[in-house]
Amino acid sequence: MNDFNGRKVFLTGASRGIGKSIKDTFEELGATVIAPTHAEMDLTNNGSIDAYFNDNAEVLKNIDTYVHCAGRNILSGIDEITEDVFEEVFQVNFFSAARISQKLVTGMKDKQFGRIVFISSLYGAVSRERRIAYSSSKHALSGLMKTMTLELAPFGIMVNSVAPGYVMTEMTKKNLSDDEIESIKQNIPTGRFQDTKEIADAVAFLCSENNKSITGQFLAVDGGFLCR
Ligand SMILES: NC(=O)c1ccc[n+]([C@@H]2O[C@H](COP(=O)([O-])OP(=O)(O)OC[C@H]3O[C@@H](n4cnc5c(N)ncnc54)[C@H](OP(=O)(O)O)[C@@H]3O)[C@@H](O)[C@H]2O)c1
C-alpha cells in the first residue's frame, strides 16, 4: 500500500474500539489524524460540530480523508422506540456524517482528491430484532454514500462504506448476551469474530492513493456472514 505521508485524515469515534484501531493504523502508515473526542465535538449536537469546525479552521485545512466511525446503537423494537432514541441514533450515525461531509468536500474538490469511508454495519444491509433506529440509520448511510459517490467521482473523490461483521468492542458486549454471541459465531463461515485491525486495514486500503476505482461500495468485512 502507498504510504500516507502528507495525508490528513479526519476521524470520528476514535476513543476506543474500531475507531481507535483506524487511528493507529493511519498513524502507522504516516498520516496525520485529527480525531476530536466526544467532549470536543458532540455529534448529537449540530452546534457543537459547527463550533469545532469554526474554532479549528486552521488545523482542518487540507483534509483529504474523512472516516466516520462514531456510532450509537440503542436497542429498541417498533413497540418501544421513542422519538428521542431515533433522534440520538440518527444524529450520531447519519446526520453528523452528512454535516461533516458537507464541510470537508469543498476542500477535497479543490484538491481534486479525496477519500471518504462511512463505517456502516451488517445491519445496514440486513437487520436484527430491536435494531430499529440503528439499522434504519445505517441503511440511510448507504443512500448518502451512493449519492455522494455519483456527485464526487468526477473530482477524484472515492466514497465507500465498510461494514464490520461482529467485533468484540464495548458496543457488542453491551448489546449481545453470551448466548447470542455463541450462536452468532456458529453462523460466521470463518467461525470467529473480526478484530478491529481487520476493519482498519480495509478502511486504509479504500483510502489509499492506490484505490482509484473502488467507489460506491458497501464492503462487508464479516467472515462471509452475509452470504448465508
Ligand atoms: N463492534 C461491532 O461489532 C460493530 C459491528 C458493525 C458496525 N460497527 C460500527 O463500528 C463503529 C464503531 O463501533 P465500536 O464497536 O468500536 O463502538 P464503541 O466501542 O461503542 O465506540 C463508539 C465510538 O463512537 C463515539 N461516539 C458515540 N457517540 C458519540 C457522540 N455523541 N459524539 C462523539 N462521539 C461519539 C464514542 O466516543 P465516546 O466513547 O467518547 O462516547 C466511541 O469513540 C460504529 O459506527 C458501529 O456502528 C461495530
CSV table of C-alpha atoms and ligand atoms in Angstrom, one decimal:
chain,number,residue,atom,x,y,z
A,1,MET,CA,0.0,0.0,0.0
A,2,ASN,CA,1.2,3.6,-0.7
A,3,ASP,CA,2.3,5.3,2.4
A,4,PHE,CA,0.2,8.1,3.8
A,5,ASN,CA,2.9,10.7,4.4
A,6,GLY,CA,1.5,14.1,3.9
A,7,ARG,CA,-2.1,12.8,4.1
A,8,LYS,CA,-4.5,14.4,6.5
A,9,VAL,CA,-7.4,12.3,8.0
A,10,PHE,CA,-10.5,13.5,9.9
A,11,LEU,CA,-11.8,10.7,12.0
A,12,THR,CA,-14.8,10.4,14.4
A,13,GLY,CA,-15.2,7.8,17.1
A,14,ALA,CA,-11.5,7.2,17.7
A,15,SER,CA,-11.6,7.0,21.5
A,16,ARG,CA,-11.9,3.2,21.6
A,17,GLY,CA,-12.9,0.0,19.6
A,18,ILE,CA,-12.8,0.1,15.9
A,19,GLY,CA,-12.1,3.8,15.6
A,20,LYS,CA,-9.0,3.6,17.8
A,21,SER,CA,-7.6,0.9,15.6
A,22,ILE,CA,-8.3,3.0,12.5
A,23,LYS,CA,-6.5,5.9,14.1
A,24,ASP,CA,-3.5,3.8,15.0
A,25,THR,CA,-3.4,2.2,11.5
A,26,PHE,CA,-3.4,5.6,9.7
A,27,GLU,CA,-0.7,6.9,12.0
A,28,GLU,CA,1.5,3.9,11.5
A,29,LEU,CA,1.1,4.5,7.7
A,30,GLY,CA,2.3,8.1,8.2
A,31,ALA,CA,-0.9,10.1,8.1
A,32,THR,CA,-1.8,13.0,10.4
A,33,VAL,CA,-5.0,12.1,12.1
A,34,ILE,CA,-7.4,14.7,13.5
A,35,ALA,CA,-9.8,12.9,15.8
A,36,PRO,CA,-11.8,15.1,18.1
A,37,THR,CA,-13.1,13.4,21.3
A,38,HIS,CA,-16.7,13.3,22.2
A,39,ALA,CA,-16.1,16.1,24.7
A,40,GLU,CA,-14.5,18.3,21.9
A,41,MET,CA,-17.2,17.6,19.4
A,42,ASP,CA,-20.6,16.1,20.4
A,43,LEU,CA,-22.1,14.5,17.3
A,44,THR,CA,-25.7,14.7,18.8
A,45,ASN,CA,-25.3,18.5,18.7
A,46,ASN,CA,-25.1,20.4,15.4
A,47,GLY,CA,-23.9,23.5,17.3
A,48,SER,CA,-21.0,21.5,18.8
A,49,ILE,CA,-20.0,20.2,15.3
A,50,ASP,CA,-20.1,23.7,13.8
A,51,ALA,CA,-18.2,25.2,16.7
A,52,TYR,CA,-15.5,22.6,16.4
A,53,PHE,CA,-15.0,23.4,12.7
A,54,ASN,CA,-15.1,27.2,13.3
A,55,ASP,CA,-12.6,27.0,16.2
A,56,ASN,CA,-10.2,24.7,14.4
A,57,ALA,CA,-10.4,26.1,10.9
A,58,GLU,CA,-6.6,26.3,10.5
A,59,VAL,CA,-5.9,22.7,11.7
A,60,LEU,CA,-8.7,21.4,9.5
A,61,LYS,CA,-7.3,22.9,6.3
A,62,ASN,CA,-6.3,20.4,3.6
A,63,ILE,CA,-8.1,17.3,5.0
A,64,ASP,CA,-8.1,14.7,2.2
A,65,THR,CA,-9.7,11.8,4.0
A,66,TYR,CA,-12.8,11.5,6.2
A,67,VAL,CA,-13.7,8.4,8.1
A,68,HIS,CA,-17.0,8.4,10.1
A,69,CYS,CA,-16.7,5.7,12.7
A,70,ALA,CA,-18.6,7.1,15.6
A,71,GLY,CA,-21.8,5.1,16.2
A,72,ARG,CA,-24.7,4.6,18.7
A,73,ASN,CA,-26.8,1.5,19.0
A,74,ILE,CA,-29.6,1.9,21.4
A,75,LEU,CA,-31.7,-1.2,21.3
A,76,SER,CA,-35.4,-0.7,20.7
A,77,GLY,CA,-38.2,-2.5,18.9
A,78,ILE,CA,-41.0,-0.9,17.0
A,79,ASP,CA,-43.4,-1.1,20.0
A,80,GLU,CA,-41.0,0.7,22.4
A,81,ILE,CA,-38.9,3.1,20.3
A,82,THR,CA,-39.2,6.8,21.2
A,83,GLU,CA,-38.5,9.9,19.2
A,84,ASP,CA,-35.5,10.7,21.4
A,85,VAL,CA,-33.9,7.3,20.6
A,86,PHE,CA,-34.5,7.8,16.9
A,87,GLU,CA,-33.0,11.3,17.0
A,88,GLU,CA,-29.9,10.4,19.0
A,89,VAL,CA,-29.0,7.4,16.9
A,90,PHE,CA,-29.7,9.1,13.6
A,91,GLN,CA,-27.8,12.2,14.7
A,92,VAL,CA,-24.6,10.2,15.5
A,93,ASN,CA,-24.8,7.6,12.8
A,94,PHE,CA,-26.2,9.6,9.9
A,95,PHE,CA,-26.9,13.3,10.2
A,96,SER,CA,-23.5,14.2,11.6
A,97,ALA,CA,-21.8,12.2,8.8
A,98,ALA,CA,-23.7,14.3,6.3
A,99,ARG,CA,-23.0,17.5,8.0
A,100,ILE,CA,-19.2,16.8,8.3
A,101,SER,CA,-19.1,15.6,4.7
A,102,GLN,CA,-20.6,19.0,3.6
A,103,LYS,CA,-17.8,20.8,5.5
A,104,LEU,CA,-15.0,18.7,4.1
A,105,VAL,CA,-15.9,18.0,0.4
A,106,THR,CA,-15.2,21.6,-0.7
A,107,GLY,CA,-11.6,21.3,0.2
A,108,MET,CA,-11.3,17.8,-1.4
A,109,LYS,CA,-12.9,19.1,-4.6
A,110,ASP,CA,-10.3,21.9,-4.7
A,111,LYS,CA,-7.6,19.3,-4.4
A,112,GLN,CA,-9.3,17.0,-7.0
A,113,PHE,CA,-8.6,14.2,-4.5
A,114,GLY,CA,-10.5,12.8,-1.5
A,115,ARG,CA,-11.3,9.6,0.2
A,116,ILE,CA,-14.4,9.1,2.4
A,117,VAL,CA,-15.4,6.0,4.3
A,118,PHE,CA,-18.6,5.6,6.4
A,119,ILE,CA,-18.4,2.8,9.0
A,120,SER,CA,-21.7,1.1,8.4
A,121,SER,CA,-22.8,-2.3,9.8
A,122,LEU,CA,-24.2,-5.6,8.6
A,123,TYR,CA,-27.5,-4.1,9.8
A,124,GLY,CA,-27.1,-1.6,7.0
A,125,ALA,CA,-27.8,-4.5,4.7
A,126,VAL,CA,-29.9,-6.9,6.8
A,127,SER,CA,-31.3,-6.4,10.3
A,128,ARG,CA,-32.0,-8.0,13.7
A,129,GLU,CA,-34.8,-7.5,16.1
A,130,ARG,CA,-34.7,-4.4,18.4
A,131,ARG,CA,-32.3,-2.6,16.0
A,132,ILE,CA,-35.0,-0.2,14.6
A,133,ALA,CA,-33.1,3.1,14.9
A,134,TYR,CA,-29.6,1.6,14.4
A,135,SER,CA,-30.5,-0.4,11.3
A,136,SER,CA,-32.6,2.4,9.7
A,137,SER,CA,-29.7,4.9,10.3
A,138,LYS,CA,-27.1,2.6,8.7
A,139,HIS,CA,-29.4,1.9,5.7
A,140,ALA,CA,-29.8,5.7,5.3
A,141,LEU,CA,-26.0,6.0,5.4
A,142,SER,CA,-25.9,3.8,2.2
A,143,GLY,CA,-28.1,6.3,0.4
A,144,LEU,CA,-25.8,9.1,1.4
A,145,MET,CA,-22.7,7.1,0.4
A,146,LYS,CA,-24.1,6.2,-3.1
A,147,THR,CA,-25.4,9.7,-3.9
A,148,MET,CA,-22.1,11.3,-2.8
A,149,THR,CA,-20.3,8.7,-5.0
A,150,LEU,CA,-22.1,9.9,-8.1
A,151,GLU,CA,-21.6,13.6,-7.2
A,152,LEU,CA,-18.0,13.4,-6.2
A,153,ALA,CA,-16.4,10.8,-8.5
A,154,PRO,CA,-15.7,13.5,-11.2
A,155,PHE,CA,-13.5,15.3,-8.6
A,156,GLY,CA,-11.3,12.2,-7.8
A,157,ILE,CA,-13.2,11.6,-4.5
A,158,MET,CA,-13.9,7.9,-3.7
A,159,VAL,CA,-16.8,7.3,-1.2
A,160,ASN,CA,-17.4,3.9,0.3
A,161,SER,CA,-19.0,2.1,3.3
A,162,VAL,CA,-17.2,-0.5,5.3
A,163,ALA,CA,-19.5,-2.8,7.3
A,164,PRO,CA,-17.7,-4.6,10.1
A,165,GLY,CA,-19.1,-8.1,10.9
A,166,TYR,CA,-19.0,-8.8,14.6
A,167,VAL,CA,-16.2,-7.2,16.6
A,168,MET,CA,-15.8,-7.6,20.3
A,169,THR,CA,-16.0,-4.0,21.4
A,170,GLU,CA,-17.8,-2.3,24.2
A,171,MET,CA,-20.8,-1.8,21.8
A,172,THR,CA,-21.0,-5.6,21.2
A,173,LYS,CA,-20.5,-6.5,24.8
A,174,LYS,CA,-23.3,-4.1,25.8
A,175,ASN,CA,-25.8,-5.3,23.2
A,176,LEU,CA,-25.3,-9.1,23.0
A,177,SER,CA,-25.6,-11.7,25.7
A,178,ASP,CA,-23.0,-14.5,25.9
A,179,ASP,CA,-25.6,-16.9,24.4
A,180,GLU,CA,-26.3,-14.6,21.5
A,181,ILE,CA,-22.5,-14.2,20.9
A,182,GLU,CA,-22.0,-18.0,20.8
A,183,SER,CA,-25.0,-18.5,18.4
A,184,ILE,CA,-23.7,-15.7,16.1
A,185,LYS,CA,-20.3,-17.3,16.0
A,186,GLN,CA,-21.8,-20.6,14.7
A,187,ASN,CA,-23.2,-18.6,11.8
A,188,ILE,CA,-20.0,-16.9,10.7
A,189,PRO,CA,-18.4,-19.0,8.0
A,190,THR,CA,-14.9,-18.3,9.2
A,191,GLY,CA,-16.1,-19.3,12.7
A,192,ARG,CA,-14.8,-16.3,14.6
A,193,PHE,CA,-15.5,-12.6,15.2
A,194,GLN,CA,-13.5,-10.0,13.3
A,195,ASP,CA,-10.8,-8.0,15.1
A,196,THR,CA,-10.6,-4.2,14.9
A,197,LYS,CA,-7.4,-4.3,12.9
A,198,GLU,CA,-9.1,-6.2,10.0
A,199,ILE,CA,-11.6,-3.4,9.7
A,200,ALA,CA,-8.9,-0.7,9.9
A,201,ASP,CA,-6.9,-2.3,7.2
A,202,ALA,CA,-9.9,-2.4,4.8
A,203,VAL,CA,-10.6,1.3,5.5
A,204,ALA,CA,-6.9,2.1,4.9
A,205,PHE,CA,-6.9,0.4,1.6
A,206,LEU,CA,-10.1,2.2,0.4
A,207,CYS,CA,-8.5,5.5,1.5
A,208,SER,CA,-5.1,4.8,-0.2
A,209,GLU,CA,-4.0,6.5,-3.4
A,210,ASN,CA,-3.9,3.1,-5.0
A,211,ASN,CA,-7.7,3.0,-4.9
A,212,LYS,CA,-8.7,5.0,-7.9
A,213,SER,CA,-11.8,3.0,-8.9
A,214,ILE,CA,-13.5,1.4,-5.9
A,215,THR,CA,-16.2,3.8,-5.0
A,216,GLY,CA,-19.9,3.5,-4.1
A,217,GLN,CA,-19.3,0.1,-2.5
A,218,PHE,CA,-20.6,-1.5,0.7
A,219,LEU,CA,-17.7,-3.6,1.8
A,220,ALA,CA,-18.6,-6.2,4.4
A,221,VAL,CA,-15.6,-7.4,6.4
A,222,ASP,CA,-17.6,-10.2,8.0
A,223,GLY,CA,-16.0,-13.6,7.5
A,224,GLY,CA,-18.8,-14.4,5.0
A,225,PHE,CA,-21.7,-13.8,7.4
A,226,LEU,CA,-23.9,-12.0,4.8
A,227,CYS,CA,-23.7,-15.0,2.3
A,228,ARG,CA,-26.0,-17.1,4.4
B,1,LIG,N1,-18.5,-3.7,17.2
B,1,LIG,C1,-19.1,-4.2,16.2
B,1,LIG,O1,-19.3,-5.5,16.1
B,1,LIG,C2,-19.6,-3.4,15.0
B,1,LIG,C3,-20.3,-4.1,14.0
B,1,LIG,C4,-20.8,-3.3,13.0
B,1,LIG,C5,-20.6,-2.0,12.9
B,1,LIG,N2,-20.0,-1.3,13.9
B,1,LIG,C6,-19.8,0.1,13.8
B,1,LIG,O2,-18.5,0.5,14.0
B,1,LIG,C7,-18.4,1.8,14.6
B,1,LIG,C8,-17.5,1.7,15.9
B,1,LIG,O3,-18.1,0.8,16.7
B,1,LIG,P1,-17.4,0.2,18.0
B,1,LIG,O4,-17.9,-1.2,18.2
B,1,LIG,O5,-16.0,0.5,18.0
B,1,LIG,O6,-18.2,1.1,19.1
B,1,LIG,P2,-17.8,1.7,20.5
B,1,LIG,O7,-16.7,1.0,21.2
B,1,LIG,O8,-19.1,1.9,21.2
B,1,LIG,O9,-17.3,3.2,20.1
B,1,LIG,C9,-18.1,4.2,19.6
B,1,LIG,C10,-17.4,5.4,19.4
B,1,LIG,O10,-18.3,6.4,18.9
B,1,LIG,C11,-18.1,7.6,19.8
B,1,LIG,N3,-19.4,8.3,20.0
B,1,LIG,C12,-20.6,7.8,20.3
B,1,LIG,N4,-21.5,8.8,20.5
B,1,LIG,C13,-20.8,10.0,20.2
B,1,LIG,C14,-21.2,11.3,20.2
B,1,LIG,N5,-22.4,11.7,20.5
B,1,LIG,N6,-20.3,12.3,19.8
B,1,LIG,C15,-19.0,11.9,19.5
B,1,LIG,N7,-18.6,10.6,19.5
B,1,LIG,C16,-19.5,9.7,19.9
B,1,LIG,C17,-17.6,7.0,21.1
B,1,LIG,O11,-17.0,8.0,21.8
B,1,LIG,P3,-17.2,8.1,23.4
B,1,LIG,O12,-16.7,6.8,23.9
B,1,LIG,O13,-16.3,9.2,23.9
B,1,LIG,O14,-18.6,8.3,23.6
B,1,LIG,C18,-16.7,5.9,20.6
B,1,LIG,O15,-15.4,6.5,20.2
B,1,LIG,C19,-19.8,2.2,14.8
B,1,LIG,O16,-20.2,3.1,13.8
B,1,LIG,C20,-20.6,0.9,14.8
B,1,LIG,O17,-21.9,1.1,14.4
B,1,LIG,C21,-19.5,-2.0,15.0
